[in-house]
Amino acid sequence: QFQPNSVLFGDAVIEPLVYYPKPAHGRKRIALVTTHLGPGGAEAVLYDIASTLCSSRFESLLFATQSRDNRWLTKWRERVGHVYDLAQVVTSDRITAALCSAVVNWRCDYLLLQNSLYGYAALPHIKKLLPSIQIVDVIHYVDEGWDQIASTAEVASYIDLRVALAESVRDRLLAMGTPESKILLVPNGVDLERFQSTPIHVASSVKQILFAARLTPRKRPLLLADIARELSTLRPQRDFRFVVAGDGPEEGRFRRRVRKLGLDAMFDFRGQVDDLAPLFGACDVLILPSRSEGVPLVVLEALASARPVVASKVGS
């Protein structure tokens, strides 16, 4: 049988779903849009933002547009009222439309966006259907390999406020013609109750070199293996050890590189670590050889813990 506006799901004909959310009862609705539901520096910043939203004033919704990692799903559900993992329910060519439909159906008052090109693509449609919505995006760093600011220039006019988490981001926004009145510089900060100055273990014969980051090409984890090889030549007694706190798509290549160079004994792979404060207390130095950065949280956390930092001269 042919039924207009319906779909066939398995053997059942499903009527079109038109829903109207319950009234917000005096609260404002805010949609948070990000890429994935797993751990990461950008996700930590967004989570902190969500944690400041008073539930009596805001009803919050989180949309992940291309998540392949949902380890923070339970954590997110403790902070926001509704979580939508769009990649689980629609194909990639429908994600922008699904995001637009959900934000408009919920009649959101605010939209806070970071890193998602699907989210940026939805902005003109959302603004057309919800002219009063206030749109804010958060930009974490400037990457010469992929210029997020230039890539989103076509929809910049729909964004009411652009939050720069580093001076290099603000400078790039200004260079691209963004009015200064639409830029808010909010440098990353550190919780000084969690990250406190602690003495270095001078008596320890083996020095701990901490690398704390997602294992992605931007962080250049494979370079650590080459650094370890050079250090082995300079310090044949091998009185050092790399502690790797993080996981990600480069983990397999990284481990193979370490094994190939015969450096397994020098590396301690911890996987994803939720609380880094004890690792800063136990290490002697932090290393971060990233290709691009803004102001990395781990650098600030290491300095707050009174640990020296070796890092690439990039970003801010």
CSV table of C-alpha atoms in Angstrom, one decimal:
chain,number,residue,atom,x,y,z
A,1,GLN,CA,0.0,0.0,0.0
A,2,PHE,CA,1.2,3.5,-0.8
A,3,GLN,CA,1.0,5.9,2.1
A,4,PRO,CA,2.2,9.5,1.5
A,5,ASN,CA,4.9,10.9,3.9
A,6,SER,CA,5.6,7.5,5.5
A,7,VAL,CA,8.6,5.2,5.5
A,8,LEU,CA,9.1,1.4,5.5
A,9,PHE,CA,11.1,0.3,8.5
A,10,GLY,CA,11.6,-3.5,8.3
A,11,ASP,CA,8.2,-4.8,7.6
A,12,ALA,CA,6.3,-2.0,9.3
A,13,VAL,CA,5.1,1.2,7.8
A,14,ILE,CA,6.1,4.1,10.1
A,15,GLU,CA,4.1,7.3,10.2
A,16,PRO,CA,6.1,10.5,9.9
A,17,LEU,CA,7.3,11.8,13.3
A,18,VAL,CA,6.4,15.4,14.1
A,19,TYR,CA,7.2,16.2,17.7
A,20,TYR,CA,6.9,19.3,19.9
A,21,PRO,CA,9.1,19.3,22.9
A,22,LYS,CA,7.6,20.1,26.3
A,23,PRO,CA,7.7,23.8,27.2
A,24,ALA,CA,11.0,25.0,28.8
A,25,HIS,CA,9.1,26.5,31.7
A,26,GLY,CA,11.0,29.8,31.8
A,27,ARG,CA,14.4,28.3,31.0
A,28,LYS,CA,16.5,29.1,27.9
A,29,ARG,CA,17.4,26.2,25.6
A,30,ILE,CA,21.0,25.9,24.5
A,31,ALA,CA,22.3,23.4,21.9
A,32,LEU,CA,26.0,22.4,22.2
A,33,VAL,CA,27.5,21.0,19.0
A,34,THR,CA,30.7,19.1,18.9
A,35,THR,CA,32.4,16.3,16.9
A,36,HIS,CA,32.5,13.4,19.2
A,37,LEU,CA,31.6,12.1,22.7
A,38,GLY,CA,35.1,10.9,23.7
A,39,PRO,CA,37.9,12.6,25.7
A,40,GLY,CA,40.0,15.4,24.4
A,41,GLY,CA,41.2,18.9,25.1
A,42,ALA,CA,38.4,20.6,23.2
A,43,GLU,CA,35.8,18.3,24.7
A,44,ALA,CA,37.1,19.1,28.2
A,45,VAL,CA,36.6,22.8,27.6
A,46,LEU,CA,33.0,22.2,26.3
A,47,TYR,CA,32.3,20.0,29.2
A,48,ASP,CA,33.5,22.7,31.6
A,49,ILE,CA,31.2,25.2,29.8
A,50,ALA,CA,28.3,22.8,30.1
A,51,SER,CA,29.1,22.4,33.9
A,52,THR,CA,28.6,26.1,34.4
A,53,LEU,CA,25.0,26.2,32.9
A,54,CYS,CA,22.6,26.3,35.8
A,55,SER,CA,19.8,23.8,35.2
A,56,SER,CA,17.2,26.2,36.7
A,57,ARG,CA,18.1,28.7,33.9
A,58,PHE,CA,19.1,26.5,31.0
A,59,GLU,CA,17.9,23.3,29.4
A,60,SER,CA,20.9,22.0,27.5
A,61,LEU,CA,21.2,19.6,24.5
A,62,LEU,CA,24.4,18.1,23.2
A,63,PHE,CA,24.8,17.0,19.6
A,64,ALA,CA,27.8,15.0,18.4
A,65,THR,CA,28.0,15.0,14.6
A,66,GLN,CA,30.6,12.4,13.8
A,67,SER,CA,31.4,10.5,17.0
A,68,ARG,CA,33.5,7.4,16.9
A,69,ASP,CA,34.3,7.5,20.6
A,70,ASN,CA,31.5,7.7,23.2
A,71,ARG,CA,33.6,7.0,26.4
A,72,TRP,CA,32.3,10.3,27.9
A,73,LEU,CA,28.6,9.5,27.2
A,74,THR,CA,27.8,8.7,30.8
A,75,LYS,CA,29.8,11.7,32.0
A,76,TRP,CA,27.9,14.0,29.5
A,77,ARG,CA,24.5,12.7,30.6
A,78,GLU,CA,25.3,13.9,34.1
A,79,ARG,CA,25.8,17.4,32.8
A,80,VAL,CA,23.3,18.0,29.9
A,81,GLY,CA,19.6,17.2,29.6
A,82,HIS,CA,19.7,15.5,26.2
A,83,VAL,CA,22.5,13.8,24.2
A,84,TYR,CA,22.2,13.1,20.5
A,85,ASP,CA,24.8,10.9,18.8
A,86,LEU,CA,23.8,11.7,15.3
A,87,ALA,CA,26.2,9.4,13.5
A,88,GLN,CA,24.4,6.5,15.2
A,89,VAL,CA,21.0,7.3,13.7
A,90,VAL,CA,21.6,9.0,10.3
A,91,THR,CA,24.0,8.7,7.4
A,92,SER,CA,26.7,11.3,7.0
A,93,ASP,CA,24.9,13.0,4.1
A,94,ARG,CA,21.9,13.6,6.5
A,95,ILE,CA,23.7,14.8,9.6
A,96,THR,CA,23.5,18.5,8.8
A,97,ALA,CA,19.7,18.2,8.0
A,98,ALA,CA,19.2,16.2,11.2
A,99,LEU,CA,21.0,18.7,13.3
A,100,CYS,CA,19.0,21.6,11.8
A,101,SER,CA,15.7,19.7,12.3
A,102,ALA,CA,16.5,19.0,16.0
A,103,VAL,CA,17.7,22.5,16.9
A,104,VAL,CA,14.6,24.0,15.2
A,105,ASN,CA,12.2,21.5,16.7
A,106,TRP,CA,13.5,22.2,20.1
A,107,ARG,CA,13.3,26.0,19.4
A,108,CYS,CA,16.7,26.6,20.9
A,109,ASP,CA,17.6,30.1,22.1
A,110,TYR,CA,21.4,29.6,21.8
A,111,LEU,CA,23.7,27.4,19.8
A,112,LEU,CA,27.3,26.9,20.9
A,113,LEU,CA,29.5,25.2,18.2
A,114,GLN,CA,33.0,23.9,18.1
A,115,ASN,CA,35.0,22.0,15.4
A,116,SER,CA,32.1,20.5,13.5
A,117,LEU,CA,31.8,21.3,9.8
A,118,TYR,CA,28.4,19.7,9.8
A,119,GLY,CA,27.4,22.2,12.4
A,120,TYR,CA,28.8,25.1,10.5
A,121,ALA,CA,26.9,24.0,7.3
A,122,ALA,CA,23.6,24.0,9.3
A,123,LEU,CA,23.9,27.6,10.5
A,124,PRO,CA,22.3,29.4,7.5
A,125,HIS,CA,19.3,27.0,7.6
A,126,ILE,CA,19.0,27.3,11.4
A,127,LYS,CA,19.2,31.1,11.4
A,128,LYS,CA,16.5,31.3,8.6
A,129,LEU,CA,14.1,29.1,10.6
A,130,LEU,CA,15.0,30.5,14.0
A,131,PRO,CA,15.9,34.2,13.3
A,132,SER,CA,16.2,35.0,17.0
A,133,ILE,CA,18.7,32.3,17.9
A,134,GLN,CA,22.1,33.5,19.2
A,135,ILE,CA,25.0,31.5,17.6
A,136,VAL,CA,28.5,31.3,19.2
A,137,ASP,CA,31.5,29.3,18.1
A,138,VAL,CA,34.6,28.3,20.0
A,139,ILE,CA,37.9,28.1,18.1
A,140,HIS,CA,40.8,26.4,19.9
A,141,TYR,CA,43.8,26.8,17.7
A,142,VAL,CA,45.1,27.8,14.3
A,143,ASP,CA,46.4,25.0,12.0
A,144,GLU,CA,48.3,25.8,8.8
A,145,GLY,CA,47.3,22.3,7.5
A,146,TRP,CA,43.6,23.0,7.9
A,147,ASP,CA,42.4,26.5,8.4
A,148,GLN,CA,39.1,26.3,10.2
A,149,ILE,CA,38.6,30.0,10.2
A,150,ALA,CA,39.0,30.3,6.4
A,151,SER,CA,37.0,27.1,5.9
A,152,THR,CA,34.0,28.6,7.7
A,153,ALA,CA,34.2,32.1,6.3
A,154,GLU,CA,31.1,31.7,4.1
A,155,VAL,CA,28.9,31.2,7.2
A,156,ALA,CA,30.7,33.7,9.5
A,157,SER,CA,28.0,36.3,9.0
A,158,TYR,CA,25.5,34.0,10.8
A,159,ILE,CA,27.7,33.8,13.9
A,160,ASP,CA,27.0,36.4,16.6
A,161,LEU,CA,30.1,35.8,18.7
A,162,ARG,CA,33.4,34.0,18.0
A,163,VAL,CA,35.3,32.9,21.1
A,164,ALA,CA,39.0,32.7,20.6
A,165,LEU,CA,40.9,30.5,23.2
A,166,ALA,CA,44.3,31.8,22.1
A,167,GLU,CA,45.8,35.1,20.9
A,168,SER,CA,46.8,33.4,17.6
A,169,VAL,CA,43.2,32.6,17.0
A,170,ARG,CA,42.1,36.2,17.6
A,171,ASP,CA,44.8,37.5,15.3
A,172,ARG,CA,43.7,35.1,12.5
A,173,LEU,CA,40.0,36.1,13.0
A,174,LEU,CA,41.0,39.8,12.7
A,175,ALA,CA,43.1,39.0,9.6
A,176,MET,CA,40.1,37.3,8.0
A,177,GLY,CA,38.0,40.4,8.5
A,178,THR,CA,36.0,39.5,11.6
A,179,PRO,CA,34.9,42.7,13.4
A,180,GLU,CA,36.7,43.1,16.7
A,181,SER,CA,33.3,43.5,18.4
A,182,LYS,CA,32.4,39.9,17.4
A,183,ILE,CA,35.5,38.3,19.0
A,184,LEU,CA,35.9,37.3,22.6
A,185,LEU,CA,39.3,36.3,23.8
A,186,VAL,CA,39.1,33.7,26.6
A,187,PRO,CA,42.5,32.2,27.3
A,188,ASN,CA,42.5,28.6,28.7
A,189,GLY,CA,42.7,28.5,32.5
A,190,VAL,CA,43.8,26.0,35.1
A,191,ASP,CA,42.1,24.8,38.3
A,192,LEU,CA,44.8,25.6,40.8
A,193,GLU,CA,43.2,23.5,43.5
A,194,ARG,CA,43.7,20.3,41.3
A,195,PHE,CA,47.1,21.2,39.9
A,196,GLN,CA,49.5,22.4,42.6
A,197,SER,CA,53.2,22.9,42.9
A,198,THR,CA,54.9,19.7,44.1
A,199,PRO,CA,58.6,19.0,44.6
A,200,ILE,CA,60.4,17.0,42.0
A,201,HIS,CA,61.8,13.6,43.1
A,202,VAL,CA,65.4,14.5,42.9
A,203,ALA,CA,66.6,11.2,44.3
A,204,SER,CA,64.9,9.1,41.6
A,205,SER,CA,67.5,7.6,39.3
A,206,VAL,CA,65.0,7.3,36.4
A,207,LYS,CA,63.5,10.5,35.1
A,208,GLN,CA,59.9,10.5,34.0
A,209,ILE,CA,59.1,12.4,30.7
A,210,LEU,CA,55.3,12.8,30.4
A,211,PHE,CA,53.4,13.1,27.1
A,212,ALA,CA,49.7,13.7,27.8
A,213,ALA,CA,47.6,14.2,24.7
A,214,ARG,CA,45.4,12.4,22.2
A,215,LEU,CA,47.5,10.3,19.8
A,216,THR,CA,46.6,12.1,16.6
A,217,PRO,CA,48.8,13.3,13.8
A,218,ARG,CA,48.5,16.9,15.0
A,219,LYS,CA,50.2,16.0,18.3
A,220,ARG,CA,53.0,14.1,16.5
A,221,PRO,CA,53.4,11.2,18.9
A,222,LEU,CA,55.7,9.3,16.5
A,223,LEU,CA,58.3,12.0,17.0
A,224,LEU,CA,58.6,10.8,20.6
A,225,ALA,CA,60.1,7.5,19.4
A,226,ASP,CA,62.8,9.4,17.5
A,227,ILE,CA,63.4,11.7,20.5
A,228,ALA,CA,63.9,8.6,22.7
A,229,ARG,CA,66.3,7.1,20.2
A,230,GLU,CA,68.4,10.3,20.2
A,231,LEU,CA,68.3,10.5,24.0
A,232,SER,CA,69.6,6.9,24.1
A,233,THR,CA,72.6,8.0,22.2
A,234,LEU,CA,73.2,11.0,24.4
A,235,ARG,CA,72.5,9.1,27.6
A,236,PRO,CA,73.6,5.5,27.1
A,237,GLN,CA,72.7,4.6,30.7
A,238,ARG,CA,69.0,5.2,29.6
A,239,ASP,CA,68.0,6.8,32.9
A,240,PHE,CA,64.7,8.1,31.6
A,241,ARG,CA,61.3,6.8,30.7
A,242,PHE,CA,58.4,8.2,28.6
A,243,VAL,CA,55.0,8.0,30.2
A,244,VAL,CA,52.3,8.2,27.5
A,245,ALA,CA,48.9,9.3,28.8
A,246,GLY,CA,46.4,9.2,25.9
A,247,ASP,CA,45.1,7.1,23.0
A,248,GLY,CA,43.8,7.7,19.5
A,249,PRO,CA,44.2,6.8,15.9
A,250,GLU,CA,48.0,7.0,15.9
A,251,GLU,CA,48.5,4.5,18.7
A,252,GLY,CA,49.1,1.5,16.6
A,253,ARG,CA,51.7,3.2,14.4
A,254,PHE,CA,53.3,4.7,17.5
A,255,ARG,CA,53.7,1.4,19.3
A,256,ARG,CA,55.1,-0.3,16.2
A,257,ARG,CA,57.6,2.5,15.8
A,258,VAL,CA,58.8,2.1,19.4
A,259,ARG,CA,59.0,-1.7,19.0
A,260,LYS,CA,61.0,-1.4,15.7
A,261,LEU,CA,63.5,0.9,17.4
A,262,GLY,CA,63.9,-1.5,20.3
A,263,LEU,CA,62.7,1.1,22.8
A,264,ASP,CA,59.8,-0.8,24.5
A,265,ALA,CA,61.5,-0.6,27.9
A,266,MET,CA,61.6,3.2,27.8
A,267,PHE,CA,57.8,3.6,27.2
A,268,ASP,CA,55.0,3.2,29.6
A,269,PHE,CA,51.6,3.4,27.8
A,270,ARG,CA,48.9,4.3,30.2
A,271,GLY,CA,46.0,4.8,27.7
A,272,GLN,CA,43.4,7.5,28.4
A,273,VAL,CA,43.9,9.0,31.9
A,274,ASP,CA,41.0,11.1,33.3
A,275,ASP,CA,42.9,12.6,36.2
A,276,LEU,CA,46.4,13.9,35.1
A,277,ALA,CA,47.3,15.7,38.3
A,278,PRO,CA,49.0,12.6,39.9
A,279,LEU,CA,51.0,12.1,36.7
A,280,PHE,CA,52.3,15.7,36.8
A,281,GLY,CA,53.3,15.2,40.4
A,282,ALA,CA,55.3,12.0,39.4
A,283,CYS,CA,57.0,13.4,36.3
A,284,ASP,CA,60.1,15.5,35.9
A,285,VAL,CA,59.2,17.2,32.6
A,286,LEU,CA,56.3,17.5,30.1
A,287,ILE,CA,56.9,17.2,26.4
A,288,LEU,CA,54.4,18.3,23.7
A,289,PRO,CA,55.8,18.2,20.1
A,290,SER,CA,52.6,19.3,18.4
A,291,ARG,CA,52.4,20.5,14.8
A,292,SER,CA,49.8,23.2,15.8
A,293,GLU,CA,48.2,24.4,19.0
A,294,GLY,CA,46.4,27.2,20.7
A,295,VAL,CA,47.2,27.3,24.4
A,296,PRO,CA,47.2,23.6,25.4
A,297,LEU,CA,45.7,22.8,28.8
A,298,VAL,CA,48.4,20.3,29.6
A,299,VAL,CA,51.1,22.9,29.2
A,300,LEU,CA,49.3,25.2,31.7
A,301,GLU,CA,48.6,22.3,34.0
A,302,ALA,CA,52.3,21.3,34.0
A,303,LEU,CA,53.5,24.8,34.7
A,304,ALA,CA,50.9,25.0,37.6
A,305,SER,CA,52.4,21.8,38.9
A,306,ALA,CA,55.9,23.4,38.8
A,307,ARG,CA,57.1,21.1,36.0
A,308,PRO,CA,59.3,22.3,33.1
A,309,VAL,CA,57.8,22.0,29.6
A,310,VAL,CA,59.4,21.2,26.3
A,311,ALA,CA,57.0,22.1,23.5
A,312,SER,CA,56.9,23.1,19.8
A,313,LYS,CA,57.0,26.8,19.0
A,314,VAL,CA,53.6,26.9,17.5
A,315,GLY,CA,50.3,28.7,18.0
A,316,SER,CA,50.2,30.8,21.1
